[in-house]
Backbone as a chain_set.jsonl record, in Angstrom:
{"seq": "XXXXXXXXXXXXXXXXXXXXXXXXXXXXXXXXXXXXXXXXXXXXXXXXXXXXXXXXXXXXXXXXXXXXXXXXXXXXXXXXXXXXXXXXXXXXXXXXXXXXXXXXXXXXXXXXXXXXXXXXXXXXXXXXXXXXXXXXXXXXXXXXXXXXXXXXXXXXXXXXXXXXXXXXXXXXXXXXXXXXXXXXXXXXXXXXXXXXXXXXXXXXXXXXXXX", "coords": {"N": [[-10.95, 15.47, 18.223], [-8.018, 16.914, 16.324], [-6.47, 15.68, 13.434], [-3.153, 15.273, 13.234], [-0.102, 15.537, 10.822], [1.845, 12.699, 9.998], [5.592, 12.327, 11.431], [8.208, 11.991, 8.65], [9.371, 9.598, 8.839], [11.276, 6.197, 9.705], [9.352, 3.303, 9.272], [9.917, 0.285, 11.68], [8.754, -3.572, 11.489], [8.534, -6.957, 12.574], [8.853, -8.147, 10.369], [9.45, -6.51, 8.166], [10.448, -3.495, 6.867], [9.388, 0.085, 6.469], [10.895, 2.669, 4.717], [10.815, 6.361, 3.691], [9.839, 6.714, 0.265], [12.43, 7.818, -1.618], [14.09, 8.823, -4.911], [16.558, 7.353, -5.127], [15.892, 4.859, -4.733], [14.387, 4.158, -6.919], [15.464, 2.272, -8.925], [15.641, -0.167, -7.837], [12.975, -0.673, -6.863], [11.353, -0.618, -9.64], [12.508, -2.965, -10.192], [11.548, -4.624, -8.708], [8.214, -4.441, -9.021], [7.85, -3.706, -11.664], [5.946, -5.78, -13.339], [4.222, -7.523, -15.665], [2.197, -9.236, -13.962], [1.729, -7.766, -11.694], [0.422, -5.145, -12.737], [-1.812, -6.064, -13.968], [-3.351, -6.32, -12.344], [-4.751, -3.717, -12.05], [-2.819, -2.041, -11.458], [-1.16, 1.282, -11.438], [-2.727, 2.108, -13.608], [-3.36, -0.164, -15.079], [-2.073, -3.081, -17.431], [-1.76, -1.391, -19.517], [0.144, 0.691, -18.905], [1.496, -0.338, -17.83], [5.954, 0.114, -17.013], [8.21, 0.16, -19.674], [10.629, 0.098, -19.073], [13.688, 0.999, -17.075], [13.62, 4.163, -17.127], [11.418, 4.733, -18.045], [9.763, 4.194, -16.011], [10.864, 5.93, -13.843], [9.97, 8.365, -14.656], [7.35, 8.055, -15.247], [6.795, 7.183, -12.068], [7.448, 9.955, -10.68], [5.107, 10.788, -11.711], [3.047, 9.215, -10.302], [3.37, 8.758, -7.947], [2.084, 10.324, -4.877], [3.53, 13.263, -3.397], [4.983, 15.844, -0.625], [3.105, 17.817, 1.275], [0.567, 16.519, 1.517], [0.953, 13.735, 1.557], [2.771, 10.726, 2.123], [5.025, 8.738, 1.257], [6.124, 5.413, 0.721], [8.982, 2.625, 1.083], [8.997, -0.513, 1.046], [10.825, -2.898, 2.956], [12.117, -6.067, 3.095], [13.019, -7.111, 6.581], [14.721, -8.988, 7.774], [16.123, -12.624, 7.58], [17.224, -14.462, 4.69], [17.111, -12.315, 2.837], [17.073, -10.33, 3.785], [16.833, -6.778, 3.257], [15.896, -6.125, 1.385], [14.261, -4.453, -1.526], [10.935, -5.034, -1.413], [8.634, -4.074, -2.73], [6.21, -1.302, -2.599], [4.184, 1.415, -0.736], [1.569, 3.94, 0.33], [0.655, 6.38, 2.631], [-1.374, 8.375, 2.19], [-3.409, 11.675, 0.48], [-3.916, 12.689, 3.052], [-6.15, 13.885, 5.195], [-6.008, 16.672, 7.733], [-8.175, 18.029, 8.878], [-11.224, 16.703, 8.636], [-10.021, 14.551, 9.395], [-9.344, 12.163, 7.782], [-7.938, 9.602, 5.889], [-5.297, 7.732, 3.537], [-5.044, 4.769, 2.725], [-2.507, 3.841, -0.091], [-1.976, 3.057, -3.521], [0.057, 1.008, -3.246], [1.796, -1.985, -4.228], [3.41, -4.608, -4.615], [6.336, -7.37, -4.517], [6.055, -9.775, -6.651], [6.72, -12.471, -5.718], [6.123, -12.003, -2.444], [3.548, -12.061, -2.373], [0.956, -12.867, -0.551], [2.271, -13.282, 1.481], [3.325, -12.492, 4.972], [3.734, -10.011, 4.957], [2.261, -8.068, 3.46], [-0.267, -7.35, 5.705], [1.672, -6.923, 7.964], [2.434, -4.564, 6.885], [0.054, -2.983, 6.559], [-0.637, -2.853, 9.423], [1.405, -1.197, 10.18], [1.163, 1.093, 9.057], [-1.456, 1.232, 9.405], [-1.589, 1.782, 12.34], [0.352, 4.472, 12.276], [-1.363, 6.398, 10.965], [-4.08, 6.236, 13.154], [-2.731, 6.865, 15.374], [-1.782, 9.274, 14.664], [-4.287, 11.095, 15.017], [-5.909, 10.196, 13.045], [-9.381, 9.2, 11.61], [-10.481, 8.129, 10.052], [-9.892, 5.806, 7.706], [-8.821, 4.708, 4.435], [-9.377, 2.534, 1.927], [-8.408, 1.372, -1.046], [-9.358, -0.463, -4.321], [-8.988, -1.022, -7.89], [-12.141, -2.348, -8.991], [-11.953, -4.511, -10.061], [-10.576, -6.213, -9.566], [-10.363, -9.184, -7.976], [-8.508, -9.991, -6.579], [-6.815, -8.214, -5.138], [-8.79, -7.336, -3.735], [-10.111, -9.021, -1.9], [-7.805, -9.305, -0.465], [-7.986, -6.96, 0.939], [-10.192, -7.193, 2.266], [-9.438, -9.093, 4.302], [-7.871, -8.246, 5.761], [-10.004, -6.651, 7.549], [-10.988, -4.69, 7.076], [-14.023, -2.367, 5.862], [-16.56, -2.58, 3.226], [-17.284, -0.391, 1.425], [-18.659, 0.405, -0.816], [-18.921, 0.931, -4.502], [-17.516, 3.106, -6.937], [-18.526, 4.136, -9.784], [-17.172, 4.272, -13.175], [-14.617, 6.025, -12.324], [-12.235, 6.858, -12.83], [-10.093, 7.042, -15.472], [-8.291, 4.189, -16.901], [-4.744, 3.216, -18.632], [-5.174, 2.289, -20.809], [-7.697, 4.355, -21.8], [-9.731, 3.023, -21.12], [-12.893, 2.755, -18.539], [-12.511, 3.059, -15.191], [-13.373, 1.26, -12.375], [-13.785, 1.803, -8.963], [-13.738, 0.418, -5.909], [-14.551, 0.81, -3.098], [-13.003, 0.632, 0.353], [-12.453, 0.901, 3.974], [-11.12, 1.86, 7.202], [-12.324, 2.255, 10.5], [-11.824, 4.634, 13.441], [-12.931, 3.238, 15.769], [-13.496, 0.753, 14.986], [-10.581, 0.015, 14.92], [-9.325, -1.764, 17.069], [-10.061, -3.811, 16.839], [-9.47, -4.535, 14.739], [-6.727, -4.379, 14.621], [-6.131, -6.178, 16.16], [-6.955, -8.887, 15.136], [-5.185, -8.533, 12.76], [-2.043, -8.68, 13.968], [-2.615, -11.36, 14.733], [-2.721, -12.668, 12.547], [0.114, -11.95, 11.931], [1.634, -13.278, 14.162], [0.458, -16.189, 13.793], [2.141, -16.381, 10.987], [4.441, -16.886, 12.398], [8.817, -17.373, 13.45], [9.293, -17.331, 10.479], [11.276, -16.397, 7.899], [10.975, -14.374, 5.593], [11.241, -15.295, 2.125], [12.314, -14.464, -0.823], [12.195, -15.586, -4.333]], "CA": [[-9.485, 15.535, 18.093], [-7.653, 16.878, 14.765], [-5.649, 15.073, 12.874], [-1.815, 15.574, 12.535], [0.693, 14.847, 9.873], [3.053, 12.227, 10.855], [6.541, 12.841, 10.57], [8.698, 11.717, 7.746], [10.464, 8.294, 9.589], [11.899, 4.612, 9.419], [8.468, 2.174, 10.42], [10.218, -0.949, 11.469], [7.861, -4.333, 11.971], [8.861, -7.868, 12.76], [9.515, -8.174, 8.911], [9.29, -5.415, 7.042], [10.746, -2.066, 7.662], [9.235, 0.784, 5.708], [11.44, 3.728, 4.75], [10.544, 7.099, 3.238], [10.661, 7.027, -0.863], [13.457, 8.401, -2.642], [14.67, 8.848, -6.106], [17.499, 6.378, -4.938], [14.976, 3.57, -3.887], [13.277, 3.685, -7.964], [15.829, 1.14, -9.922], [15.31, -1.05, -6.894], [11.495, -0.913, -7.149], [11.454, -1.194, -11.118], [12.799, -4.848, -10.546], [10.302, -5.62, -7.767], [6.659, -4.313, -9.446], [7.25, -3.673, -12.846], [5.667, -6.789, -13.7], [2.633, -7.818, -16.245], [1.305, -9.561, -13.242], [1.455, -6.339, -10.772], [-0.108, -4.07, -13.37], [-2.529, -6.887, -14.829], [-4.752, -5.909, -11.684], [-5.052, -2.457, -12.784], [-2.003, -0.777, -10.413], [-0.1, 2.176, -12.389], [-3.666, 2.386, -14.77], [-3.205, -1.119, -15.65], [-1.345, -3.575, -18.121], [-1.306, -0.498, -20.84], [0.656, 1.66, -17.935], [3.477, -1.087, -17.141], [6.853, 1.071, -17.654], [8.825, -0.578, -20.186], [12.614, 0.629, -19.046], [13.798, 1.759, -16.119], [13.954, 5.242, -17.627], [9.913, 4.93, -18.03], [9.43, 4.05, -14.478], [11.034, 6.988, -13.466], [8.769, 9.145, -15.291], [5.822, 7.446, -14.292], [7.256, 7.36, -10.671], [7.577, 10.9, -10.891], [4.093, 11.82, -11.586], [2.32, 8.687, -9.951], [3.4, 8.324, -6.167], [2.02, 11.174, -4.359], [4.653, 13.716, -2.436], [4.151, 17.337, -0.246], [2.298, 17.496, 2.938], [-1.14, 15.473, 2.052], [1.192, 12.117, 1.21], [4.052, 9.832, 3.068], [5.248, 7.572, 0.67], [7.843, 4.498, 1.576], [9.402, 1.909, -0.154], [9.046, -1.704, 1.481], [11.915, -3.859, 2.455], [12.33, -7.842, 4.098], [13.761, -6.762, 8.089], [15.276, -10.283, 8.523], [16.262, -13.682, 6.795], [18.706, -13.935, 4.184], [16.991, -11.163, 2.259], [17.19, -9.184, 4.302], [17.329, -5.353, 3.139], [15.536, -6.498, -0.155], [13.251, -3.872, -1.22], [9.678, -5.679, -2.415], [7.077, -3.057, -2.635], [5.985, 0.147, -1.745], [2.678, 1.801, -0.297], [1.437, 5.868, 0.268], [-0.497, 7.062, 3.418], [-1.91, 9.966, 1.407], [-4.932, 12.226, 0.985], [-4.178, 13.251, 4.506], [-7.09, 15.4, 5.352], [-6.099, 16.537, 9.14], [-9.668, 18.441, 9.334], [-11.883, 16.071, 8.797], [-9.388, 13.265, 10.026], [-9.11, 11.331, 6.668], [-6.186, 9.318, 5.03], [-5.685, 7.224, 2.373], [-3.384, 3.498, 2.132], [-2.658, 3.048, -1.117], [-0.225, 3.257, -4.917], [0.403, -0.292, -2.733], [2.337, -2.492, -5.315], [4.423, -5.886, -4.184], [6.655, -7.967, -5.742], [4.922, -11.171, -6.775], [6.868, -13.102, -4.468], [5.646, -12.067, -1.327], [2.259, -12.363, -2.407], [0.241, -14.5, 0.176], [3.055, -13.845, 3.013], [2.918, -11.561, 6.096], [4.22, -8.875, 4.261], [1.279, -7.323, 3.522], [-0.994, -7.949, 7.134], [2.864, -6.144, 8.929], [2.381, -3.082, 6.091], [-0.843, -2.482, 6.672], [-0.355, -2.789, 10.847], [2.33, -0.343, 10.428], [0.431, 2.084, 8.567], [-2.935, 2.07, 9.791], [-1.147, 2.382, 13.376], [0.795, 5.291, 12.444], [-2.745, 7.101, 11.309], [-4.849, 6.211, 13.948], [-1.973, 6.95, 16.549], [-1.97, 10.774, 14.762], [-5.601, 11.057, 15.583], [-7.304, 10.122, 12.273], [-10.385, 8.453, 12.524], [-11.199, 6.766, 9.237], [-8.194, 5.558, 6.483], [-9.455, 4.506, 3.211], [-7.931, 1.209, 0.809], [-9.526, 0.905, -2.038], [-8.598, -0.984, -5.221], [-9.915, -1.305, -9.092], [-13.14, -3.402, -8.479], [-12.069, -5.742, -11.633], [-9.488, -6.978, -9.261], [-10.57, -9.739, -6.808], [-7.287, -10.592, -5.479], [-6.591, -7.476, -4.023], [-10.517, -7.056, -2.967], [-9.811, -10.05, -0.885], [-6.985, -9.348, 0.368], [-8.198, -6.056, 1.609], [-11.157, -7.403, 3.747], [-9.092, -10.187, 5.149], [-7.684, -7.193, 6.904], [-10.524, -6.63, 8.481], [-11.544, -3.221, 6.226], [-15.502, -2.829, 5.715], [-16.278, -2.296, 2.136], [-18.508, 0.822, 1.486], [-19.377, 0.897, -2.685], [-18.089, 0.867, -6.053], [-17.571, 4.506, -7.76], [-18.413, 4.114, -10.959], [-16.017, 5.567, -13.952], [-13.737, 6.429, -11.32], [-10.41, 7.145, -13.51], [-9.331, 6.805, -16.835], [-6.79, 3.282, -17.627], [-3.708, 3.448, -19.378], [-6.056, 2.081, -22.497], [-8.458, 4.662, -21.809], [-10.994, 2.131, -20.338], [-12.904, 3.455, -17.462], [-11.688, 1.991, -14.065], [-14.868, 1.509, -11.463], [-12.859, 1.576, -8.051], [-13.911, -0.077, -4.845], [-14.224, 1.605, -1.647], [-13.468, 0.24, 1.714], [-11.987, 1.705, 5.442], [-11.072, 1.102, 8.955], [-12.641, 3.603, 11.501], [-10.586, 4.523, 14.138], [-13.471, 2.898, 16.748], [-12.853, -0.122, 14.667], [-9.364, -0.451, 15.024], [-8.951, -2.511, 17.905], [-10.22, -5.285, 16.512], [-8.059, -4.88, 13.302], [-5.284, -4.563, 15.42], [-6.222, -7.629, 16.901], [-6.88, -9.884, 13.93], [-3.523, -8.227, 11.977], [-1.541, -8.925, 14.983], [-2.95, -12.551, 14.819], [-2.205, -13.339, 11.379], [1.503, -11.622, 11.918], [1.926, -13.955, 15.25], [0.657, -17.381, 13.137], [3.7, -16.531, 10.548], [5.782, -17.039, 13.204], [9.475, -16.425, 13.228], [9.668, -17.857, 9.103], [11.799, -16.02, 6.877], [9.958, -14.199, 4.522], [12.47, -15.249, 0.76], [11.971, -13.808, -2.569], [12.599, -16.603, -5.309]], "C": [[-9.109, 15.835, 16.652], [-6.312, 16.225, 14.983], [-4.196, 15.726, 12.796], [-0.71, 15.249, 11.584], [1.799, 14.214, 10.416], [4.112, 12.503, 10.416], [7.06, 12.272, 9.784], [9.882, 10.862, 8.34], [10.861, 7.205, 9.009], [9.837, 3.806, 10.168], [9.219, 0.856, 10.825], [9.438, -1.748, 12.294], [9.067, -5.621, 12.489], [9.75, -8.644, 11.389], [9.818, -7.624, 7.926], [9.738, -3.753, 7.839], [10.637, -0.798, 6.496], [10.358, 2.153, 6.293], [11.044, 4.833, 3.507], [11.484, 6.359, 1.56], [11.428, 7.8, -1.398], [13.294, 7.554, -3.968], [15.546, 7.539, -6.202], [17.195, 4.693, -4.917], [14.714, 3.039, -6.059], [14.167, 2.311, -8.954], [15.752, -0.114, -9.23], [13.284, -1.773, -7.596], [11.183, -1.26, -8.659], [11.413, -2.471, -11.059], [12.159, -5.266, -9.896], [8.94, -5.157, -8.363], [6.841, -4.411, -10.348], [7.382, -4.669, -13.867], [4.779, -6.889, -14.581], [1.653, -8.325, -14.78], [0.741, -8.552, -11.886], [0.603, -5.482, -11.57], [-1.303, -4.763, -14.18], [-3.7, -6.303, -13.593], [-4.818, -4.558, -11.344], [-3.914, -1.343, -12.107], [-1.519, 0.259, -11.712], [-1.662, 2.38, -13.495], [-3.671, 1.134, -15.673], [-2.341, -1.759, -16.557], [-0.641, -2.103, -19.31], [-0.67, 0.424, -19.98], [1.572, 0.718, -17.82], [4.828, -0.496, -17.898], [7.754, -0.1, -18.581], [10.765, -0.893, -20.199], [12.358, 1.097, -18.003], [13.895, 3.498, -15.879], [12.496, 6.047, -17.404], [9.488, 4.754, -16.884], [9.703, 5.319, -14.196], [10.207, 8.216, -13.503], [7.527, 8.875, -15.08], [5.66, 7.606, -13.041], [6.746, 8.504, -10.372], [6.448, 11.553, -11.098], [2.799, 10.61, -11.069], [2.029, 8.734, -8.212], [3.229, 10.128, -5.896], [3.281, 12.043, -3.321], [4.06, 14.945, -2.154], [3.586, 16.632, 1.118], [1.387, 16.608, 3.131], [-0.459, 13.66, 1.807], [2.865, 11.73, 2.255], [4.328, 8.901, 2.258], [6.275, 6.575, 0.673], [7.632, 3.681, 0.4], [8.948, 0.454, 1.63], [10.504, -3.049, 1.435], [12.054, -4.795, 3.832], [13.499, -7.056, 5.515], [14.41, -8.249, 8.615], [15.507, -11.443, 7.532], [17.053, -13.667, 5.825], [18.253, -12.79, 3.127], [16.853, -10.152, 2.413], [17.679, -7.296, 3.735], [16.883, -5.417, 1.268], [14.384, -6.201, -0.436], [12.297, -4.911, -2.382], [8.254, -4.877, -2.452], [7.478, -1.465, -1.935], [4.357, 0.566, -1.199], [3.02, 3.286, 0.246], [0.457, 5.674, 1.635], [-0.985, 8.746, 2.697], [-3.218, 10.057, 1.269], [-4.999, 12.608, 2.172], [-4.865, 14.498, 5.191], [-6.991, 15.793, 6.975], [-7.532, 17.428, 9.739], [-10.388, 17.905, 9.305], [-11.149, 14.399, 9.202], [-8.966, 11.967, 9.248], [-8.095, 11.124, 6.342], [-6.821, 8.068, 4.244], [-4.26, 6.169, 2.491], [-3.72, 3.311, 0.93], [-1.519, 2.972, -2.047], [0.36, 1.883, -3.781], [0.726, -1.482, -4.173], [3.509, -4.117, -4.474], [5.099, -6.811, -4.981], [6.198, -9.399, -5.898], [5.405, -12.508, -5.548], [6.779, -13.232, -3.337], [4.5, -11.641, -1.529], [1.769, -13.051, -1.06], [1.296, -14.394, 1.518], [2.461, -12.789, 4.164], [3.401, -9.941, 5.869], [2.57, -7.773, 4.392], [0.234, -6.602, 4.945], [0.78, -6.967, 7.357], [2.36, -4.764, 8.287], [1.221, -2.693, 6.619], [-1.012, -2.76, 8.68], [0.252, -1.536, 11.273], [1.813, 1.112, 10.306], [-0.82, 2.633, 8.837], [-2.474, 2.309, 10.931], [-0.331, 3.727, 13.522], [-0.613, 6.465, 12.361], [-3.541, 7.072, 12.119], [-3.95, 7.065, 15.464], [-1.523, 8.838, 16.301], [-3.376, 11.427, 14.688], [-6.576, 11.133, 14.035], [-8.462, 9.23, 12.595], [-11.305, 7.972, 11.405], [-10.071, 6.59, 7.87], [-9.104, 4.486, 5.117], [-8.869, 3.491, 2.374], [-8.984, 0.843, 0.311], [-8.565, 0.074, -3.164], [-9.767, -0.962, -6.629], [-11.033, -2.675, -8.894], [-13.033, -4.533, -9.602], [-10.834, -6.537, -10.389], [-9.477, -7.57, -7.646], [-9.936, -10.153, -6.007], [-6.817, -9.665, -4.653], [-8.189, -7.041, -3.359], [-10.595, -8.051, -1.741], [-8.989, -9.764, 0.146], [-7.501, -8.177, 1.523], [-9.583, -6.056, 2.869], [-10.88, -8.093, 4.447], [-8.378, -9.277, 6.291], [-8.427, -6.196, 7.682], [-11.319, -5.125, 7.556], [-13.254, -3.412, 6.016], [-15.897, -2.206, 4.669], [-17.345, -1.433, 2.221], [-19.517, 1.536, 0.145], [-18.407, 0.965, -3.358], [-18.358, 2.347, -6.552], [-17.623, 4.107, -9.408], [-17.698, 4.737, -11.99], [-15.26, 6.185, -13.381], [-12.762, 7.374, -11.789], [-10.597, 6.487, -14.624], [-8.337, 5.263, -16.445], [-6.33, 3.61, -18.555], [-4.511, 3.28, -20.72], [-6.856, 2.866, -22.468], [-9.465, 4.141, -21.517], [-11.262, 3.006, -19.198], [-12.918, 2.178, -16.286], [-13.173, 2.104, -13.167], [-13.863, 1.046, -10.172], [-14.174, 1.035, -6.816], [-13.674, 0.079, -3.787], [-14.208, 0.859, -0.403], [-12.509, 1.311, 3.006], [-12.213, 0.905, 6.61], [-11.116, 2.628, 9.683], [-11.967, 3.791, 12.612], [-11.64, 3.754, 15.676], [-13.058, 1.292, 16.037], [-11.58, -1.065, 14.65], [-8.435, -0.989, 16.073], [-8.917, -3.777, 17.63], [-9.552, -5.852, 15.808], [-7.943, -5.275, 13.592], [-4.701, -5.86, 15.445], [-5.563, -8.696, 15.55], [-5.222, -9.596, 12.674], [-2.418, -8.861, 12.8], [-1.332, -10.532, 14.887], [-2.467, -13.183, 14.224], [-0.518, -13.262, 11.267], [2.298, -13.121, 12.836], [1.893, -15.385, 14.247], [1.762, -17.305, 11.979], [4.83, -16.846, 11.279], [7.146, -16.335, 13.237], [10.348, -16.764, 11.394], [9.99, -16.202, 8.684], [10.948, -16.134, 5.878], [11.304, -13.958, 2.665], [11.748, -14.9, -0.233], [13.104, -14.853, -3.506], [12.685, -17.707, -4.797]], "O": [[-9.678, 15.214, 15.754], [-5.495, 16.147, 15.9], [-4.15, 16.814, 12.221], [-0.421, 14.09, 11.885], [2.624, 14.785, 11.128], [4.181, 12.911, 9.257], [6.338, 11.275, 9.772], [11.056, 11.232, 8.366], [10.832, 7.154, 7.779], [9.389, 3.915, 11.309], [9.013, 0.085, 9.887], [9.171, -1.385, 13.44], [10.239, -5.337, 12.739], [10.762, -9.345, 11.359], [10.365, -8.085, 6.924], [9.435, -3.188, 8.89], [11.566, -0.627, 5.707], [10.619, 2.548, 7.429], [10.935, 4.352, 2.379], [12.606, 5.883, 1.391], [10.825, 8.81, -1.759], [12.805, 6.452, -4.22], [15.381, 6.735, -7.119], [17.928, 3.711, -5.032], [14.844, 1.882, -6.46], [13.503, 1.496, -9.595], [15.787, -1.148, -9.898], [12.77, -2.667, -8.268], [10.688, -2.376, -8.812], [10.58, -3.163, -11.643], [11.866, -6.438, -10.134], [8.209, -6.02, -7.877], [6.148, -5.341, -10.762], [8.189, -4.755, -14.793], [4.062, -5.924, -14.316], [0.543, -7.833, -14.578], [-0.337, -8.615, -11.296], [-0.184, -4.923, -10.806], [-1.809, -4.076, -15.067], [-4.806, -5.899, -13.953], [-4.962, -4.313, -10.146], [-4.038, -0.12, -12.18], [-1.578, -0.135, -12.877], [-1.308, 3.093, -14.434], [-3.935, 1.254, -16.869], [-1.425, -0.956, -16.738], [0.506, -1.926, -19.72], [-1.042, 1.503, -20.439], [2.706, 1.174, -17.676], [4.914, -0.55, -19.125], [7.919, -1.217, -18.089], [11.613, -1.548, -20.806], [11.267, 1.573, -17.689], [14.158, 4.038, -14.804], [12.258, 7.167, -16.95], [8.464, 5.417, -16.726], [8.714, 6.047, -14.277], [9.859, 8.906, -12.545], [6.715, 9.711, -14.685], [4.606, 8.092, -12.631], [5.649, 8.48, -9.814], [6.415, 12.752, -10.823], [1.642, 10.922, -11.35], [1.007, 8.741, -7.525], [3.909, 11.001, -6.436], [3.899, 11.351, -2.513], [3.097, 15.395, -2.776], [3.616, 15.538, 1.682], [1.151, 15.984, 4.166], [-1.145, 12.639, 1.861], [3.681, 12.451, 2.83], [3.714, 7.885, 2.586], [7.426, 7.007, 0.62], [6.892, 3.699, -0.584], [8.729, 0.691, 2.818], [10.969, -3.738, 0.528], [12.09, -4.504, 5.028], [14.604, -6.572, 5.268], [14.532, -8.5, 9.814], [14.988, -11.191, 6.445], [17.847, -12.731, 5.916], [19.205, -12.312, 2.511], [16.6, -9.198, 1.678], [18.795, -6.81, 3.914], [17.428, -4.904, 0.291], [13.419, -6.885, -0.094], [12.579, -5.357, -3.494], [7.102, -5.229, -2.198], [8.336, -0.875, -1.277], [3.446, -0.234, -1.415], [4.121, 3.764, 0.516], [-0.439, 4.83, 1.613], [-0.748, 9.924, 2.967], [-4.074, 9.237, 1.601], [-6.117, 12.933, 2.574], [-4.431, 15.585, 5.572], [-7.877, 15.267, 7.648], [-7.832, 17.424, 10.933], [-11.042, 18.316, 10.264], [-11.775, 13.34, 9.249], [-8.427, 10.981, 9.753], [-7.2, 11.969, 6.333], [-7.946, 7.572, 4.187], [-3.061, 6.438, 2.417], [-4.789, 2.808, 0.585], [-0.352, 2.854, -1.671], [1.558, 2.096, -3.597], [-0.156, -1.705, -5.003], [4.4, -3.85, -3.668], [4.617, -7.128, -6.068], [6.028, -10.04, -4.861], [4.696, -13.198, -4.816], [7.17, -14.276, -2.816], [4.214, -10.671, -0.826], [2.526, -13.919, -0.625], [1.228, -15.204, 2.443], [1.3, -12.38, 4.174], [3.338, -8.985, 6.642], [2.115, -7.032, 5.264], [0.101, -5.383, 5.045], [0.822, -6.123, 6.462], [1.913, -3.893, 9.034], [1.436, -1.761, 7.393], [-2.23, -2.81, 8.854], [-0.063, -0.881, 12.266], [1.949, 2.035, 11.109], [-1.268, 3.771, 8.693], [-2.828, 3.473, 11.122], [-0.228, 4.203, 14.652], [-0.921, 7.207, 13.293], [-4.135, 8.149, 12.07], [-4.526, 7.694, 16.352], [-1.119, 9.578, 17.198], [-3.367, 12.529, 14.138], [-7.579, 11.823, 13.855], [-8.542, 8.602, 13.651], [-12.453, 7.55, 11.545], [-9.621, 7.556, 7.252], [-9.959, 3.627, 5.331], [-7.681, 3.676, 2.109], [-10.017, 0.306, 0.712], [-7.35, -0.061, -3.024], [-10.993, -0.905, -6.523], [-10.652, -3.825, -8.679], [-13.949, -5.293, -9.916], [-10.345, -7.604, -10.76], [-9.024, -7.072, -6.615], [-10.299, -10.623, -4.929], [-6.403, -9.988, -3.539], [-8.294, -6.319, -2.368], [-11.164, -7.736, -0.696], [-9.239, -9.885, 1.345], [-7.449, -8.39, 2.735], [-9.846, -5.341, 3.836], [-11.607, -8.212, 5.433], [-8.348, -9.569, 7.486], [-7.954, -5.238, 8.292], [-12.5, -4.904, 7.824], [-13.723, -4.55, 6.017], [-15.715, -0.997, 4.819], [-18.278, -1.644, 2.996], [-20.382, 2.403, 0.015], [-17.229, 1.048, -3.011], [-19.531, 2.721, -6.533], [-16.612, 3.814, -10.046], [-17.517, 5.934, -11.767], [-15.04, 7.251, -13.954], [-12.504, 8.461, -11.272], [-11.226, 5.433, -14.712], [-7.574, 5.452, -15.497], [-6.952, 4.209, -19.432], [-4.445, 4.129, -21.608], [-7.53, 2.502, -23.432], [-10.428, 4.895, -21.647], [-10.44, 3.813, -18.765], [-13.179, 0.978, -16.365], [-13.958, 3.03, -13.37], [-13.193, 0.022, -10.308], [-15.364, 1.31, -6.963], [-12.655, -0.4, -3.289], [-15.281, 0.41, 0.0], [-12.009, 2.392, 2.694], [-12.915, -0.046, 6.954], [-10.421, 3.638, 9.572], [-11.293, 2.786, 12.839], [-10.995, 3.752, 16.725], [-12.23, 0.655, 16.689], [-11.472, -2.279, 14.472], [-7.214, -0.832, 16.11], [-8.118, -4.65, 17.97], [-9.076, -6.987, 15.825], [-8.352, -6.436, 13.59], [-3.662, -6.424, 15.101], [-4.449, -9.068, 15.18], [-4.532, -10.404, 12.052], [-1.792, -9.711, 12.167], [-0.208, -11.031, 14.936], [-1.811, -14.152, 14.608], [0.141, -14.147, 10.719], [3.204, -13.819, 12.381], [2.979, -15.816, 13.858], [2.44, -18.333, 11.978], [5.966, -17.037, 10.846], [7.173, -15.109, 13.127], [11.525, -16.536, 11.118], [9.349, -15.186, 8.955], [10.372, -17.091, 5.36], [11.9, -12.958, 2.266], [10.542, -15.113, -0.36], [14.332, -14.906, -3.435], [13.014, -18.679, -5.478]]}, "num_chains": 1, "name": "protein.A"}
C-alpha cells in the first residue's frame, strides 16, 4: 500500500484538539514553550537556541517548524475544563515519505504544565492514528539522547527504540547533539493503540489546568 498525505484538518481528542499552525497561533506558543526548562532538554538546539522576545521566536519559528507537502504542523490546545481553548504545545507529522511509507512525530514542545498529564499519550494517539490510517507503516520520534525525560516518555508510549546517531546536528552552542531513534510500525500499532487508549481512559474525565 502507498502512503498518502493527509489533509490539512482540525484533530479533535477527548482533551486536546490539534489545529493546523499559523502565523496567528506564534505569540500564543511563545508564552507556552519558550521556557529555559523546554529548551534545557535540547528542543529548538537547546538552552543557547531559547528565543529571547517574541520577535525572536518568530524568526526561529519561521525557519524551525517544518511546512510544504513532506510536513503537517499543529499547534496544541486543552478541548475542555476551564482552559479550555488554551494553546500548550505544538508537534509536526513531517518527513512524510509516501514511497517508502515513512513519517516523522516531532519539533514536539509543551508547556511545562502539562507535563506528566494526558496531554501528551491523546497527541501522540491522534497523530500516530492519522499516519497509520493514511497507509504509513513506520513513524519515527526521536529526541536528543542527553534528554531522559523525553526518552521516557517516548517508550511509555509504547515506541521501540532502534540506536543513537552519533553527531547528529549541530546545538545552538555548537555542541554536537547525538539523537535517539525510536518508531511504531504500523503491525505494531494495535497494541499502541491499546496501551495509549488505556492511559487516556485511566485520566478519566479530569480537567487537564495550566497553573
Amino acid at each position: 500500500m502507498t502512503a498518502t498525505r493527509p489533509e490539512t484538518t482540525e484533530l479533535a481528542g477527548r482533551h486536546v484538539v490539534l489545529t493546523p499552525l499559523a502565523d496567528a497561533d506564534l505569540p500564543e506558543l511563545y508564552d507556552a514553550i519558550c521556557r529555559p526548562e523546554v529548551f534545557a532538554g535540547g528542543y529548538g538546539g537547546g538552552p543557547a537556541g531559547l528565543p529571547e522576545s517574541l520577535a525572536a521566536f518568530e524568526r526561529f519559528a519561521a525557519g524551525y517548524y517544518p511546512r510544504g507537502e513532506q510536513a503537517l504542523p499543529w499547534v496544541i490546545r486543552l478541548a475542555s475544563g476551564p482552559d479550555a481553548g488554551r494553546l500548550v504545545g505544538t508537534s509536526t507529522l513531517g518527513d512524510l515519505d509516501v514511497v517508502n511509507e515513512g513519517a516523522h512525530i516531532g519539533w514536539t514542545a509543551y508547556d511545562p504544565h502539562v507535563w506528566g498529564t494526558v496531554v501528551n499519550p491523546e497527541v501522540k494517539l491522534l497523530l500516530l492514528g492519522l499516519a497509520f490510517d493514511h497507509g504509513f507503516a513506520r513513524v519515527k520520534i526521536q529526541a536528543d539522547a542527553a534528554n531522559s525525560r523525553s526518552r521516557a516518555a517516548i517508550l511509555r508510549l509504547g515506541a521501540t527504540f532502534e540506536g543513537v546517531l552519533r553527531h547528529a546536528m549541530r546545538r545552538a552552542d555548537g555542541s554536537w547533539r547525538d539523537t535517539a531513534v525510536y518508531s511504531v510500525l504500523v503491525e505494531e500499532w494495535p497494541e499502541v493503540r491499546a496501551g495509549l487508549e488505556a492511559r487516556i481512559d485511566a485520566w478519566g474525565d479530569r480537567a487537564v489546568q495550566v497553573g
